[in-house]
Short mmCIF file of C-alpha atoms in Angstrom, two decimals:
data_model
loop_
_atom_site.label_atom_id
_atom_site.label_comp_id
_atom_site.label_asym_id
_atom_site.label_seq_id
_atom_site.Cartn_x
_atom_site.Cartn_y
_atom_site.Cartn_z
CA MET A 14 -5.14 -57.09 -21.47
CA ILE A 15 -1.53 -56.78 -22.67
CA VAL A 16 -1.97 -53.11 -23.56
CA ASP A 17 -3.61 -52.38 -20.19
CA LEU A 18 -0.83 -54.25 -18.38
CA ILE A 19 1.90 -52.28 -20.15
CA ASP A 20 -0.05 -49.07 -19.55
CA GLN A 21 -0.20 -49.73 -15.79
CA ALA A 22 3.47 -50.67 -15.65
CA PHE A 23 4.56 -47.54 -17.51
CA LEU A 24 2.53 -45.31 -15.19
CA PHE A 25 4.20 -46.89 -12.16
CA LEU A 26 7.68 -47.30 -13.61
CA PRO A 27 9.08 -43.79 -12.89
CA LEU A 28 8.29 -44.32 -9.19
CA ALA A 29 10.03 -47.70 -9.24
CA LEU A 30 13.06 -46.18 -10.97
CA GLY A 31 13.15 -43.44 -8.33
CA ILE A 32 13.17 -46.11 -5.62
CA TYR A 33 15.87 -48.02 -7.51
CA PHE A 34 17.96 -44.85 -7.54
CA SER A 35 17.72 -44.32 -3.79
CA TYR A 36 17.80 -47.94 -2.56
CA SER A 37 20.16 -49.60 -5.02
CA ILE A 38 22.48 -46.73 -5.96
CA LEU A 39 22.56 -44.51 -2.86
CA LYS A 40 21.68 -47.32 -0.40
CA ILE A 41 19.22 -44.99 1.34
CA PRO A 42 15.75 -46.24 2.41
CA ASP A 43 13.82 -43.18 1.25
CA LEU A 44 10.07 -43.41 1.80
CA THR A 45 9.62 -39.79 0.73
CA VAL A 46 8.82 -40.98 -2.80
CA GLU A 47 5.32 -41.90 -1.64
CA GLY A 48 4.65 -38.30 -0.61
CA SER A 49 6.34 -36.96 -3.75
CA PHE A 50 4.06 -39.14 -5.87
CA ILE A 51 0.98 -37.56 -4.27
CA LEU A 52 2.51 -34.06 -4.39
CA GLY A 53 3.28 -34.45 -8.10
CA ALA A 54 -0.29 -35.49 -8.85
CA SER A 55 -1.79 -32.73 -6.71
CA LEU A 56 0.39 -29.96 -8.18
CA PHE A 57 -0.30 -31.17 -11.72
CA ALA A 58 -4.06 -31.23 -11.16
CA ALA A 59 -4.19 -27.95 -9.21
CA VAL A 60 -2.22 -25.98 -11.82
CA LEU A 61 -4.38 -27.39 -14.64
CA GLU A 62 -7.61 -26.56 -12.84
CA ARG A 63 -6.44 -23.00 -12.15
CA GLY A 64 -5.80 -22.27 -15.79
CA GLY A 65 -2.20 -23.33 -16.26
CA GLY A 66 -1.29 -25.38 -19.30
CA PRO A 67 -0.03 -28.98 -19.18
CA ILE A 68 3.60 -27.89 -19.61
CA LEU A 69 3.45 -25.47 -16.66
CA ALA A 70 1.60 -28.08 -14.60
CA THR A 71 4.22 -30.70 -15.36
CA VAL A 72 7.18 -28.42 -14.60
CA SER A 73 5.55 -27.31 -11.33
CA ALA A 74 4.94 -30.90 -10.25
CA LEU A 75 8.49 -32.00 -11.10
CA ALA A 76 9.89 -29.00 -9.22
CA GLY A 77 7.75 -29.98 -6.22
CA GLY A 78 9.18 -33.50 -6.30
CA GLY A 79 12.72 -32.13 -6.55
CA LEU A 80 12.17 -29.82 -3.58
CA SER A 81 10.83 -32.77 -1.58
CA GLY A 82 14.03 -34.68 -2.27
CA LEU A 83 16.16 -31.67 -1.35
CA THR A 84 14.24 -31.15 1.89
CA VAL A 85 14.52 -34.75 3.07
CA SER A 86 18.24 -34.75 2.23
CA LEU A 87 18.71 -31.65 4.40
CA ILE A 88 16.81 -33.33 7.24
CA GLN A 89 19.16 -36.33 6.94
CA SER A 90 22.23 -34.09 6.66
CA LYS A 91 25.26 -35.43 8.54
CA ASN A 92 23.09 -38.34 9.76
CA ARG A 93 21.32 -36.19 12.36
CA ILE A 94 18.06 -38.03 11.64
CA SER A 95 17.71 -41.57 10.31
CA PRO A 96 16.77 -41.65 6.60
CA LEU A 97 13.86 -43.96 7.41
CA ILE A 98 12.44 -41.62 10.07
CA ALA A 99 13.07 -38.58 7.85
CA GLY A 100 11.14 -40.23 5.02
CA ILE A 101 8.17 -41.05 7.26
CA LEU A 102 8.07 -37.45 8.51
CA MET A 103 8.24 -36.12 4.95
CA VAL A 104 5.37 -38.34 3.79
CA PHE A 105 3.28 -36.98 6.68
CA ILE A 106 4.16 -33.38 5.74
CA LEU A 107 3.72 -33.85 1.98
CA ASN A 108 0.30 -35.46 2.38
CA ALA A 109 -0.87 -32.42 4.35
CA LEU A 110 0.78 -30.06 1.85
CA SER A 111 -0.93 -31.80 -1.06
CA LEU A 112 -4.32 -31.32 0.58
CA ILE A 113 -3.53 -27.64 1.14
CA ILE A 114 -2.54 -27.23 -2.52
CA MET A 115 -5.64 -29.01 -3.83
CA GLN A 116 -7.99 -27.43 -1.24
CA THR A 117 -10.11 -30.55 -1.60
CA PRO A 118 -9.37 -34.28 -1.24
CA LEU A 119 -10.02 -34.88 -4.94
CA ILE A 120 -9.69 -32.87 -8.15
CA SER A 121 -11.38 -34.20 -11.26
CA LEU A 122 -9.48 -33.04 -14.32
CA SER A 123 -11.79 -31.22 -16.68
CA THR A 124 -9.14 -31.18 -19.38
CA LYS A 125 -7.83 -34.17 -21.28
CA LEU A 126 -4.75 -32.38 -22.58
CA PHE A 127 -1.55 -34.34 -22.39
CA LEU A 128 2.01 -33.11 -22.83
CA PHE A 129 2.06 -33.60 -26.59
CA GLU A 130 -1.54 -32.89 -27.56
CA GLY A 131 -2.09 -29.66 -29.43
CA THR A 132 1.58 -29.45 -30.40
CA PHE A 133 3.56 -30.67 -33.36
CA LEU A 134 3.61 -34.16 -31.78
CA PRO A 135 -0.04 -35.34 -31.63
CA LEU A 136 0.69 -38.72 -30.00
CA SER A 137 -1.67 -41.18 -28.37
CA ARG A 138 -1.42 -41.66 -24.60
CA PHE A 139 0.11 -45.13 -24.96
CA THR A 140 2.76 -43.95 -27.44
CA ALA A 141 3.60 -40.97 -25.23
CA LEU A 142 4.02 -43.27 -22.20
CA VAL A 143 6.38 -45.51 -24.15
CA LEU A 144 8.46 -42.54 -25.30
CA ILE A 145 8.60 -41.05 -21.80
CA THR A 146 9.68 -44.38 -20.32
CA VAL A 147 12.41 -44.88 -22.92
CA LEU A 148 13.60 -41.28 -22.46
CA VAL A 149 13.69 -41.51 -18.65
CA GLY A 150 15.48 -44.88 -18.73
CA SER A 151 18.02 -43.63 -21.26
CA VAL A 152 18.78 -40.49 -19.25
CA LEU A 153 19.23 -42.52 -16.05
CA ALA A 154 21.53 -44.99 -17.82
CA TRP A 155 23.59 -42.08 -19.16
CA VAL A 156 23.79 -40.45 -15.71
CA LEU A 157 24.89 -43.68 -14.04
CA HIS A 158 27.62 -44.24 -16.65
CA SER A 159 28.92 -40.67 -16.38
CA ARG A 160 31.71 -39.59 -14.04
CA PHE A 161 29.10 -38.06 -11.76
CA GLY A 162 27.19 -41.34 -11.72
CA LEU A 163 30.37 -43.16 -10.75
CA VAL A 164 30.71 -40.91 -7.71
CA LEU A 165 27.03 -41.45 -6.87
CA ARG A 166 27.64 -45.21 -6.86
CA ALA A 167 30.74 -44.67 -4.73
CA TYR A 168 28.56 -42.76 -2.25
CA GLY A 169 26.31 -45.78 -1.91
CA GLN A 170 29.21 -48.17 -1.44
CA ASN A 171 31.33 -46.16 1.00
CA ARG A 172 30.50 -42.53 1.70
CA VAL A 173 33.25 -42.26 4.34
CA LEU A 174 35.89 -43.18 1.78
CA LEU A 175 34.31 -40.68 -0.62
CA ALA A 176 34.89 -37.91 1.93
CA LEU A 177 38.52 -38.97 2.30
CA TYR A 178 38.99 -38.37 -1.43
CA GLY A 179 37.87 -34.76 -1.00
CA LYS A 180 34.26 -35.18 -2.17
CA ASN A 181 31.38 -33.77 -0.16
CA PRO A 182 29.00 -36.72 0.42
CA GLU A 183 26.07 -34.42 1.19
CA ILE A 184 26.09 -33.01 -2.35
CA TYR A 185 25.64 -36.50 -3.78
CA ARG A 186 23.01 -37.42 -1.21
CA ARG A 187 21.01 -34.33 -2.16
CA THR A 188 21.38 -34.84 -5.90
CA GLY A 189 20.40 -38.50 -5.72
CA LEU A 190 17.33 -37.87 -3.58
CA ILE A 191 16.25 -34.98 -5.81
CA ILE A 192 16.41 -37.26 -8.86
CA GLY A 193 14.54 -40.07 -7.10
CA ASN A 194 11.72 -37.82 -5.90
CA MET A 195 11.37 -36.06 -9.24
CA LEU A 196 10.83 -39.49 -10.80
CA ALA A 197 8.18 -40.24 -8.17
CA ALA A 198 6.47 -36.92 -8.97
CA LEU A 199 6.54 -37.84 -12.67
CA SER A 200 4.74 -41.07 -11.87
CA GLY A 201 2.12 -39.05 -9.96
CA ILE A 202 1.67 -36.75 -12.96
CA LEU A 203 1.15 -39.64 -15.37
CA THR A 204 -1.23 -41.42 -12.98
CA ALA A 205 -3.34 -38.29 -12.44
CA TYR A 206 -3.63 -37.82 -16.18
CA ALA A 207 -4.47 -41.48 -16.85
CA ASN A 208 -7.12 -41.63 -14.11
CA GLY A 209 -8.55 -38.21 -14.90
CA TYR A 210 -8.27 -37.09 -11.28
CA ALA A 211 -5.87 -36.49 -8.39
CA ASP A 212 -6.70 -37.91 -4.95
CA VAL A 213 -4.72 -37.26 -1.77
CA ASN A 214 -5.04 -40.96 -0.92
CA MET A 215 -3.92 -42.29 -4.31
CA GLY A 216 -0.33 -42.98 -3.27
CA ILE A 217 -0.84 -44.85 0.02
CA GLY A 218 1.30 -47.98 0.13
CA LEU A 219 2.98 -47.37 -3.23
CA ALA A 220 6.45 -47.01 -1.72
CA LEU A 221 6.36 -50.54 -0.32
CA ILE A 222 5.02 -51.92 -3.60
CA GLY A 223 7.79 -50.08 -5.40
CA ILE A 224 10.39 -51.56 -3.06
CA GLY A 225 8.97 -55.01 -3.75
CA THR A 226 9.17 -54.60 -7.51
CA VAL A 227 12.74 -53.27 -7.34
CA ILE A 228 13.88 -56.16 -5.15
CA LEU A 229 12.01 -58.63 -7.38
CA GLY A 230 13.99 -57.33 -10.34
CA HIS A 231 17.17 -57.50 -8.27
CA GLN A 232 16.48 -61.14 -7.40
CA LEU A 233 15.79 -62.04 -11.02
CA GLN A 234 19.02 -60.37 -12.10
CA HIS A 235 21.05 -62.37 -9.58
CA HIS A 236 19.25 -65.59 -10.51
CA PHE A 237 19.71 -65.36 -14.27
CA LEU A 238 22.92 -63.33 -14.57
CA LYS A 239 26.16 -63.48 -12.62
CA LYS A 240 27.42 -60.08 -13.69
CA THR A 241 25.88 -56.82 -12.53
CA SER A 242 25.68 -53.36 -14.04
CA GLU A 243 23.53 -50.30 -13.60
CA VAL A 244 21.92 -50.62 -17.05
CA LEU A 245 21.02 -54.25 -16.32
CA GLY A 246 19.67 -53.12 -12.97
CA LEU A 247 17.38 -50.63 -14.71
CA LEU A 248 16.19 -53.27 -17.19
CA PHE A 249 15.46 -55.79 -14.46
CA CYS A 250 13.65 -53.07 -12.51
CA VAL A 251 11.36 -52.70 -15.54
CA LEU A 252 10.94 -56.48 -15.58
CA GLY A 253 10.09 -56.55 -11.87
CA VAL A 254 7.38 -53.90 -12.32
CA THR A 255 5.93 -55.73 -15.33
CA LEU A 256 5.83 -59.08 -13.50
CA TYR A 257 4.16 -57.50 -10.48
CA PHE A 258 1.34 -56.04 -12.53
CA LEU A 259 1.05 -59.27 -14.52
CA VAL A 260 0.52 -61.30 -11.35
CA PHE A 261 -1.77 -58.61 -9.91
CA ASN A 262 -4.03 -58.66 -12.98
CA LEU A 263 -4.04 -62.46 -13.16
CA PHE A 264 -5.33 -62.63 -9.59
CA LEU A 265 -8.05 -60.12 -10.44
CA MET A 266 -9.01 -62.15 -13.52
CA ILE A 267 -9.50 -65.35 -11.52
CA GLY A 268 -11.78 -63.50 -9.13
CA VAL A 269 -9.62 -62.85 -6.06
CA GLU A 270 -11.25 -60.19 -3.88
CA PRO A 271 -9.27 -56.92 -3.69
CA LEU A 272 -9.06 -57.21 0.12
CA TYR A 273 -7.48 -60.67 -0.10
CA LEU A 274 -5.29 -59.44 -2.92
CA LYS A 275 -3.79 -56.78 -0.64
CA LEU A 276 -3.12 -59.51 1.92
CA LEU A 277 -1.36 -61.61 -0.72
CA VAL A 278 0.69 -58.60 -1.85
CA GLY A 279 1.75 -57.97 1.76
CA VAL A 280 2.88 -61.59 2.21
CA PHE A 281 4.65 -61.43 -1.15
CA LEU A 282 6.58 -58.31 -0.09
CA ILE A 283 7.58 -59.93 3.20
CA ALA A 284 8.90 -62.96 1.33
CA ILE A 285 10.92 -60.80 -1.05
CA LEU A 286 12.33 -58.58 1.72
CA TRP A 287 13.19 -61.61 3.85
CA ASN A 288 15.25 -63.20 1.10
CA ARG A 289 18.44 -61.30 0.28
CA ALA A 290 17.07 -57.82 0.96
CA PRO A 291 19.47 -54.98 0.06
CA GLU A 292 21.73 -53.72 2.83
CA ALA A 293 19.80 -50.46 3.10
CA LEU A 294 16.65 -52.38 4.03
CA ARG A 295 18.48 -54.57 6.56
CA GLY A 296 19.54 -51.47 8.45
CA GLY A 297 23.10 -51.24 7.14
CA ASN A 298 22.72 -47.57 6.16
CA LEU A 299 20.14 -46.33 8.59
#
């Protein structure tokens, strides 16, 4: 059970980190990640099925996620459209685009190749997931501690003041949303590989679950630690995802019906959002 739990958490974690990047760092409620998750899975599966290798499929899917982030940032440009509305519109568009790319609601992967198989790094799926998670987390921590990351955090805190210091806020909005949606696409890639298929409906509701796990980690951080930092935020995001899947699997083990489980998850998310929700979710940056 422990291995399966960690496996599920690692598949979902890039999406949660993408949400953490947009909600906690940029203070933007970006629902586009749900569509980018599906787009990443669909591009990965479609390229594989049409003869492309796993590397090409992965690069294509990540590029698709990045373009999704760029597009939604342009829609939001200069606050012409609310980030929340822009994200909803993008999810609608990306779901349709994913179906066009796949040309069928579901693609079953005939190949079991993973990124490292057949190369000089013949790793198991579990080991590869661990390495990818550590690599992604390390890169994000490095970015957030860099000078550029400092400006990104300043954008989330006060973008008007950022403009007064001669920085273009739109550049940082675009970069942050590109990073967040590429992470969501990476989660879609890993999920498609793990499941052996890509389904246009596989990402429905994941954005809200991701928000819940990020806020759960945020609450735990504030409960156990008085100080805050971006690295600690990333670590507690990982903890929030792990706890969510732990509780989810425990409910399944005791025989809770999946329908009732969704109801419990919905109530759980309401409780988390009601209690000390981030400013972006309370409407402060809409």
